[in-house]
PDB file of C-alpha atoms in Angstrom:
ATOM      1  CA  UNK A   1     -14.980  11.056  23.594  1.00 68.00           C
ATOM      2  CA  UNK A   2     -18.434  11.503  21.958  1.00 86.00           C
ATOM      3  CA  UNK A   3     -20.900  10.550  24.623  1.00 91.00           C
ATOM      4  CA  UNK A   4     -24.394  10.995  24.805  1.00 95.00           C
ATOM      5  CA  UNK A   5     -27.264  11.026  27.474  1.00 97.00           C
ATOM      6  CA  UNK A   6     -30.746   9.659  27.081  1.00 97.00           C
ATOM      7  CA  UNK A   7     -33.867   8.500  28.048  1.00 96.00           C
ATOM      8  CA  UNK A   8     -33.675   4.198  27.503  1.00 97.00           C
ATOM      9  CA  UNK A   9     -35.718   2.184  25.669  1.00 96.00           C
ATOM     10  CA  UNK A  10     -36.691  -1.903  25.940  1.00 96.00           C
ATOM     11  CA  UNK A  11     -34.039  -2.404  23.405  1.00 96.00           C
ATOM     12  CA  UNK A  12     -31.282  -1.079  25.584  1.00 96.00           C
ATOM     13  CA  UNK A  13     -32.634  -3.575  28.500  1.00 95.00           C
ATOM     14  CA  UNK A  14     -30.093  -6.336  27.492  1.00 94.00           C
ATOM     15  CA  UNK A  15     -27.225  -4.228  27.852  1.00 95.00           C
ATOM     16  CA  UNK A  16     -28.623  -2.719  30.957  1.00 94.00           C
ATOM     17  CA  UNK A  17     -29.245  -6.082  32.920  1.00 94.00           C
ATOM     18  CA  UNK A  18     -25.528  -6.526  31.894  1.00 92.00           C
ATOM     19  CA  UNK A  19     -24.356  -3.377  33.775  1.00 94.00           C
ATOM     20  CA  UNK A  20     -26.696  -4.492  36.574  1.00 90.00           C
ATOM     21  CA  UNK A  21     -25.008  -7.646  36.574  1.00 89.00           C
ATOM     22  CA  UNK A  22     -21.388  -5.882  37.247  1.00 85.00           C
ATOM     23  CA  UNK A  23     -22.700  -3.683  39.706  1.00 85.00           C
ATOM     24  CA  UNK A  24     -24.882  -6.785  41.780  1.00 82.00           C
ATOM     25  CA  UNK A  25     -21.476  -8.417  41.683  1.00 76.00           C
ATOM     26  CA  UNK A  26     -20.034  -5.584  43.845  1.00 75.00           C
ATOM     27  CA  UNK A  27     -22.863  -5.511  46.105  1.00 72.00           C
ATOM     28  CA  UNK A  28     -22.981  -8.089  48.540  1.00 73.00           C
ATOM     29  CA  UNK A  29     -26.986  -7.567  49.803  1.00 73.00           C
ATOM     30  CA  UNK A  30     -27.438  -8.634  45.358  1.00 79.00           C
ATOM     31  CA  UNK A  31     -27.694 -11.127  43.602  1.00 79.00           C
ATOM     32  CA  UNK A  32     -27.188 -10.991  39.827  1.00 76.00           C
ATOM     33  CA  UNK A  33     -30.261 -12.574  38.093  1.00 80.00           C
ATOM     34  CA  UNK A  34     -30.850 -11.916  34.371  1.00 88.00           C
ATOM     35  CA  UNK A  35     -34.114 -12.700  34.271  1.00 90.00           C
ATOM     36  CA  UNK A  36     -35.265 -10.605  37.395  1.00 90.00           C
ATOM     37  CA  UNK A  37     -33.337  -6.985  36.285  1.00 91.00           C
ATOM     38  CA  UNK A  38     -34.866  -7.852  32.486  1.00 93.00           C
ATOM     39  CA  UNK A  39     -38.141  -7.594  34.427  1.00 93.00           C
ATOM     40  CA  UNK A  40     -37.310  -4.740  36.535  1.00 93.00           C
ATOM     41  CA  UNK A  41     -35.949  -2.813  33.766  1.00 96.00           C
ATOM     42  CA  UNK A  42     -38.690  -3.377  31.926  1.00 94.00           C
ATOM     43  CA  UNK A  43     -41.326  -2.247  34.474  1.00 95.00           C
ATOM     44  CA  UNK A  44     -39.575   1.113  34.961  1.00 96.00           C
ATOM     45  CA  UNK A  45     -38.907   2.030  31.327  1.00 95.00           C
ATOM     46  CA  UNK A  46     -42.653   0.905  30.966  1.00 94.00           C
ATOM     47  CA  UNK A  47     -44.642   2.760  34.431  1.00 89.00           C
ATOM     48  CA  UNK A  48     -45.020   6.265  32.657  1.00 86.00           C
ATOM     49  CA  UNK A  49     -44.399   9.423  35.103  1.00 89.00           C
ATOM     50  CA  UNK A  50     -43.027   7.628  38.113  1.00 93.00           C
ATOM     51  CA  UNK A  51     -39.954   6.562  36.818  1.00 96.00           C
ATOM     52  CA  UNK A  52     -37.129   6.821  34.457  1.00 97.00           C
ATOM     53  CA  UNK A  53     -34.148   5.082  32.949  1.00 98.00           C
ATOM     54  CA  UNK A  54     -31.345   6.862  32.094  1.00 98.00           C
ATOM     55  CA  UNK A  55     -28.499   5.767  29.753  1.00 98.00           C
ATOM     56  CA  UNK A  56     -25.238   6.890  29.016  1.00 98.00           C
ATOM     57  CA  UNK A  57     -24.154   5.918  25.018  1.00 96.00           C
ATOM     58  CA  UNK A  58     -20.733   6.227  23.294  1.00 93.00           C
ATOM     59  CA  UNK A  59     -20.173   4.956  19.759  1.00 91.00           C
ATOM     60  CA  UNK A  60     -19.689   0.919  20.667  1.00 88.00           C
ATOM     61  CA  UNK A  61     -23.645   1.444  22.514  1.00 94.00           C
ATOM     62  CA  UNK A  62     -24.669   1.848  26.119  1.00 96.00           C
ATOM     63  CA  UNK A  63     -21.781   2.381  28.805  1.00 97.00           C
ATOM     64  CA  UNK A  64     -23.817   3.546  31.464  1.00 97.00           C
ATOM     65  CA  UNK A  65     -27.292   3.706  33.336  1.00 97.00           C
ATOM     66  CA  UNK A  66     -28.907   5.385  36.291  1.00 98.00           C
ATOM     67  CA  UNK A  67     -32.417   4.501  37.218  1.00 97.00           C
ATOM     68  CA  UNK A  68     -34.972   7.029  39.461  1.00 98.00           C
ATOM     69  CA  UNK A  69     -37.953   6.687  41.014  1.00 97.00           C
ATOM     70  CA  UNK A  70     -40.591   8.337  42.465  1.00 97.00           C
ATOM     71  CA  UNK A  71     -41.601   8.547  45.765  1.00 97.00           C
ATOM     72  CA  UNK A  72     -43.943  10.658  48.576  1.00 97.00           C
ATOM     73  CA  UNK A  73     -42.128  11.380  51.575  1.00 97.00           C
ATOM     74  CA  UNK A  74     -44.281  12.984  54.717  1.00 96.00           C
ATOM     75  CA  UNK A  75     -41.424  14.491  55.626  1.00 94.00           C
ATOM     76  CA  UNK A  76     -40.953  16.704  52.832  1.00 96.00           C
ATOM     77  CA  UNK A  77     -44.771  16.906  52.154  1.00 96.00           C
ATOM     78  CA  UNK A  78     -44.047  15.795  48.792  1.00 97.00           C
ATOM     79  CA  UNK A  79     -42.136  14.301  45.938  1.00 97.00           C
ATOM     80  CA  UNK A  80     -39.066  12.744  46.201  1.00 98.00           C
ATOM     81  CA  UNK A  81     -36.754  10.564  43.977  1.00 98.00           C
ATOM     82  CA  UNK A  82     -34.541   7.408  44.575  1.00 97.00           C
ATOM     83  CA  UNK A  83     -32.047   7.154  42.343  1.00 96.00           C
ATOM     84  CA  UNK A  84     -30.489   3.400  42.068  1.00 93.00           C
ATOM     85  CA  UNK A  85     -28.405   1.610  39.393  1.00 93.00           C
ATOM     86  CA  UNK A  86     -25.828   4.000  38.731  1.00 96.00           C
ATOM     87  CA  UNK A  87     -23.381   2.071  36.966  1.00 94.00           C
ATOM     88  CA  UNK A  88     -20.715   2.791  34.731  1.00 95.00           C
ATOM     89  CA  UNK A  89     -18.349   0.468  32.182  1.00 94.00           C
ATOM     90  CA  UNK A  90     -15.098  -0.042  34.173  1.00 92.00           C
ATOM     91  CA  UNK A  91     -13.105   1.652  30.949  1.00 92.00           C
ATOM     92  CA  UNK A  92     -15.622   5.346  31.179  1.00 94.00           C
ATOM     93  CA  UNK A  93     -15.539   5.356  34.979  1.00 92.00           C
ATOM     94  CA  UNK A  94     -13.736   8.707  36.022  1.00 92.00           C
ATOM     95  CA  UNK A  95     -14.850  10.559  32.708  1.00 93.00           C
ATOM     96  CA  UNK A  96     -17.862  12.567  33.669  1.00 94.00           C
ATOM     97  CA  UNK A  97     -20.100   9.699  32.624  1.00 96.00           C
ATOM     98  CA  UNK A  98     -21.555   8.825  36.090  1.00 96.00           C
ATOM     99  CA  UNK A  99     -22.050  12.767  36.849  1.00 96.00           C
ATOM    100  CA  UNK A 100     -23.731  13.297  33.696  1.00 96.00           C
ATOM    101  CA  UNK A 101     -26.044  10.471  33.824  1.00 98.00           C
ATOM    102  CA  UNK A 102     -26.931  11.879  37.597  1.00 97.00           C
ATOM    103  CA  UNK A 103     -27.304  15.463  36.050  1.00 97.00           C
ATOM    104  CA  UNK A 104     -30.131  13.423  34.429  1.00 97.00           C
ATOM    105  CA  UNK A 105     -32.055  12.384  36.606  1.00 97.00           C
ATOM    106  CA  UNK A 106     -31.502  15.645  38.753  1.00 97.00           C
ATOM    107  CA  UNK A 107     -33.313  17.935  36.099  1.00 97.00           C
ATOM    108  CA  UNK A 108     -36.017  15.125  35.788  1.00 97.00           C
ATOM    109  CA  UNK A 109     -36.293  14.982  39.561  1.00 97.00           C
ATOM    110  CA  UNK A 110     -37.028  19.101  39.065  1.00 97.00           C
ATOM    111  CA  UNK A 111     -39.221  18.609  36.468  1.00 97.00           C
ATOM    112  CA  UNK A 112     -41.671  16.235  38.435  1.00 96.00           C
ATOM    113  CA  UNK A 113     -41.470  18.305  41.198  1.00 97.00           C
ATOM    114  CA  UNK A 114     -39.438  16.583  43.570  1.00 98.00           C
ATOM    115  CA  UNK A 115     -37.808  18.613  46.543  1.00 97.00           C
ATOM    116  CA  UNK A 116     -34.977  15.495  47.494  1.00 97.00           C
ATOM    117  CA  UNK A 117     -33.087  12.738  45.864  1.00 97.00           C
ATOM    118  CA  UNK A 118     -32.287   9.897  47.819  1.00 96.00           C
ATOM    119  CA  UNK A 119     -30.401   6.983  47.248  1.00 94.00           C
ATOM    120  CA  UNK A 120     -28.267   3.640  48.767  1.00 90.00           C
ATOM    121  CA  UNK A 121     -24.567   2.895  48.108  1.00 88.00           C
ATOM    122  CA  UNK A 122     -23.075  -0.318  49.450  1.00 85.00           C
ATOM    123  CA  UNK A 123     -20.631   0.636  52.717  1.00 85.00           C
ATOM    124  CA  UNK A 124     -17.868  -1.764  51.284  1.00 85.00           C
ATOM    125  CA  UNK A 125     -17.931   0.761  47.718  1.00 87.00           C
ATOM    126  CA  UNK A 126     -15.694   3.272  48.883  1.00 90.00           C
ATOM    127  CA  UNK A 127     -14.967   4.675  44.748  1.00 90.00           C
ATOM    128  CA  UNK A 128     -19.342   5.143  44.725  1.00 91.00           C
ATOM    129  CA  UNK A 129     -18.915   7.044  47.937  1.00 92.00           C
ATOM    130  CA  UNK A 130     -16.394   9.283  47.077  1.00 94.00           C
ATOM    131  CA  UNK A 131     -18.202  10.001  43.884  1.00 93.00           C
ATOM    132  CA  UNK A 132     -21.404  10.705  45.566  1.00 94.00           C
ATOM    133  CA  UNK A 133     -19.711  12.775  48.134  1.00 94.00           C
ATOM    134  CA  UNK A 134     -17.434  14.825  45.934  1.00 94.00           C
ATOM    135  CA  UNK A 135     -20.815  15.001  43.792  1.00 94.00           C
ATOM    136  CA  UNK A 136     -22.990  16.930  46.805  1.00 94.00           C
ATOM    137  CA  UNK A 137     -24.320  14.121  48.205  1.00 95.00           C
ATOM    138  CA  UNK A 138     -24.593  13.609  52.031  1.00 95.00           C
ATOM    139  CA  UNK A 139     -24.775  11.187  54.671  1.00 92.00           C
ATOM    140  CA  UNK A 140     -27.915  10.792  56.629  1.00 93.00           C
ATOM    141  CA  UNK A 141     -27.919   9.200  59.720  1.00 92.00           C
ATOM    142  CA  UNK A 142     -30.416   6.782  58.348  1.00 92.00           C
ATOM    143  CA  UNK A 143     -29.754   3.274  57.913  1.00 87.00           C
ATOM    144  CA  UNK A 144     -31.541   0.705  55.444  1.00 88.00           C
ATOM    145  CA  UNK A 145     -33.369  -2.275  56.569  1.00 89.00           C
ATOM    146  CA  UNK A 146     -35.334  -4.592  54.476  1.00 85.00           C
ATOM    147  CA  UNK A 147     -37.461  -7.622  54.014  1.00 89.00           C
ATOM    148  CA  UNK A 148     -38.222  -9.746  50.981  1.00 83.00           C
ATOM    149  CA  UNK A 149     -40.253 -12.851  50.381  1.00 78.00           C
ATOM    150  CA  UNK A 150     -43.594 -13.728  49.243  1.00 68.00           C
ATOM    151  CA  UNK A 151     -46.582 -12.707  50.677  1.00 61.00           C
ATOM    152  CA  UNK A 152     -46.329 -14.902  53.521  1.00 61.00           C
ATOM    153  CA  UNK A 153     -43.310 -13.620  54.537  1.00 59.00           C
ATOM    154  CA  UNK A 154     -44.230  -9.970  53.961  1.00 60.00           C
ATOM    155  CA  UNK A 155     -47.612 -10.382  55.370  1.00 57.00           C
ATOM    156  CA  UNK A 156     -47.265 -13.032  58.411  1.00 59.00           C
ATOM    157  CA  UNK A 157     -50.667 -12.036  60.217  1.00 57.00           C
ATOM    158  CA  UNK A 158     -52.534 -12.239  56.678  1.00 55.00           C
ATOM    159  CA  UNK A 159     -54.755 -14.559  56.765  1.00 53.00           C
ATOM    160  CA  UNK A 160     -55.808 -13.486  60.536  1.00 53.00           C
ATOM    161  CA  UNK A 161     -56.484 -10.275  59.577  1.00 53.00           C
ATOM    162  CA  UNK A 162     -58.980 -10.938  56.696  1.00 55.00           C
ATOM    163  CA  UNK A 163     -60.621 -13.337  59.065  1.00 52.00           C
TER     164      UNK A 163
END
């Protein structure tokens, strides 16, 4: 299988909101939404140093895609990266394709600087986990919690506090 890794580019972000929609369909806290990951996708292929998309490509185009961020944690007194969006075609899952595309975003992560990599697997994706696991990763005891919404929602107290 000839298989390459690279940095992506907005042409790739059609076939990359595609992935995202496979991979929102196994996660039940996401919703697939074209529109929104086209936007997403876009903003992190576009924000410069702070992030990067990563794509896996065999002859027929992208199969794969990994996505990092970066981050300051006060807890490591410095950079760290989240890596989300790994997601690989169904057909080029247990050929290297999801390690290699992490291998990616590993020697970026070194190259920025960052001292962890962090990132959030659904519970109910037991194949992710035991890739991440047999991969290095580790279980924190950490768990996620989130809020979305406008600004109202985000911000209840707003308009008291610019008072």
């Amino acid at each position: 299988m000839n298989l390459t890794t690279r940095t992506a580019t907005p042409e790739d972000t059609a076939k990359m909101a595609a992935l995202l929609e496979e991979l929102f369909s196994i996660e039940r806290d996401f919703t697939p939404e074209m529109e929104k990951q086209l936007s997403g996708l876009n903003m992190l292929i576009s924000s410069g140093a702070n992030s990067r998309v990563f794509v896996a490509e065999a002859a027929d185009g992208v199969v794969g895609m990994v996505t990092g961020q970066l981050l300051i944690s006060t807890a490591e007194g410095g950079k760290v990266v989240l890596v989300e969006d790994l997601i690989v075609e169904k057909q080029f899952r247990g050929t290297g394709v999801g390690a290699q595309l992490l291998k990616e975003v590993e020697v970026w992560a070194e190259s920025v600087g960052a001292t962890r990599l962090q990132l959030l697997a659904d519970k109910d994706n037991g194949p992710a986990e035991k890739f991440y696991t047999n991969s290095g990763w580790v279980k924190t005891n950490l768990i996620c919690l989130r809020k979305t919404g406008g600004q109202s929602n985000l911000c209840p107290g707003r308009s008291e506090l610019q008072k």
